[in-house]
């Protein structure tokens, strides 16, 4: 649509040149200047026509984590934000077993940029997933515990996601970004 | 240096454990939502002014607890925010009050007392937690003291730190005792009448409140803390006097409360047993104060270099002291004079003059552990010991010599006077 608009503008300029008065005496320099001016205008209009509309700032973050229980098929649904996805592949990736999917309660939170941070009790990793084309794609798998998490909870602490152990409140939280553990590790 | 390290380590552990508790935001929001739902249910079930006042106080408590999380709750609650959730709840309560025909001033008074109860209850809980930590700290410091005995004797920092913790613990234990009975008073004041004139429904309401505030459990915990405190450390005579007073105050307050409790829990066997166990704990406390006092006094005397026969009452103490003095005077062990003199001097300087006469004896008399007669007997025994053991003063020798000289001089004069008469 924008490209079409630019083409119409070009046609309009050309037509106006054709309609110049009869006493108009073409001067080579003047003609050159006019040509350059018109070209610049055309290029600018074309550039405007090709640019993408960007809205910013956007905040995709969820204020608190949600805990989701997969159904028998591995589907989870979050009602407030209207998101649903299948976690069988994620459970297989972490546990090498996706048979008993319903027994795992997933802790999910979304950061400012829209990345999903997912983990669960017994997980060694926090999974960071980003939007794909109708999919959620793994952006980063962050190793947070060699033994497996005891009672994980994710808190929104912009610009980080804070991972805490609910059973050991005095333990220092792990600050995460979409690319891994934040510099300084435990804070 | 090593002691300083231990103290720093203990303090660090205490600070870390008391602060920076990480909690899940979801847990906070869920707790708030659950509390609000429960309060809605309570509003719907409210049947009297007391119920409404109770709920009003609960809403106040809810606000106090969750105001620090307002920002989180505003972001997380949906569709209402924090303020709207509270306003809706209060609105529902108001409607219920009107339905029940409850007068606002009545509610205000009961709610005020109920919030007082809550505040006291919160303070009691906080003090209980702090006391646990302080008791732990006392144990740790004492362990450090024992491990490092030689150095610790001269280490003022460790001793001061231990004394500081003990003083704070003592203050907390005392404050907690007072708060429990203040809480009980506030609970009864809401009814403006004596338990005896309450009907069964009112009695049941009070007993429910008692249960909710864990009154009997708190009373038992308070006595247990006092016992632990006594066991944890050796105190001075004044401390024992204070603990004795505290025990007497507690006992008399419990005596006032006990018949009310019996009347409230007419059919409750469990609670009657609890009341009986408070009685028994109070008697244990009393005998423990006694034992600790006599034990500490025995320790003080041993420190002063004298060993008495073991004693556990004022009479026994006076008797043992009298026996000891008698044995010293008669020199039953056949010891050289200088050994006995040295023992007397050590006792006199470090125990009698420093602590026993000015502090312990008056305190023991005031608290009724010894009678005035027994005190006088102890003082008399000491005086006779002093007389028996003290060397004769040079003045006495000089005076004796002077008397002899005077006698000789007067005899001489008499002989001289008599001689010329005989000649004539």
Coordinates of C-alpha atoms in Angstrom, one line a residue, chain B residues 323-334 340 388:
Chain B
X323 CA 28.4 -24.9 111.9
X324 CA 31.2 -23.8 109.7
X325 CA 32.0 -20.8 111.9
X326 CA 31.9 -23.0 115.0
X327 CA 34.4 -25.4 113.3
X328 CA 36.6 -22.6 112.4
X329 CA 36.6 -21.1 115.9
X330 CA 37.3 -24.5 117.5
X331 CA 39.9 -25.2 114.8
X332 CA 38.4 -28.7 114.3
X333 CA 40.9 -29.4 111.5
X334 CA 43.9 -28.4 113.6
X340 CA 42.7 -19.9 109.1
X388 CA 37.9 -15.4 117.3

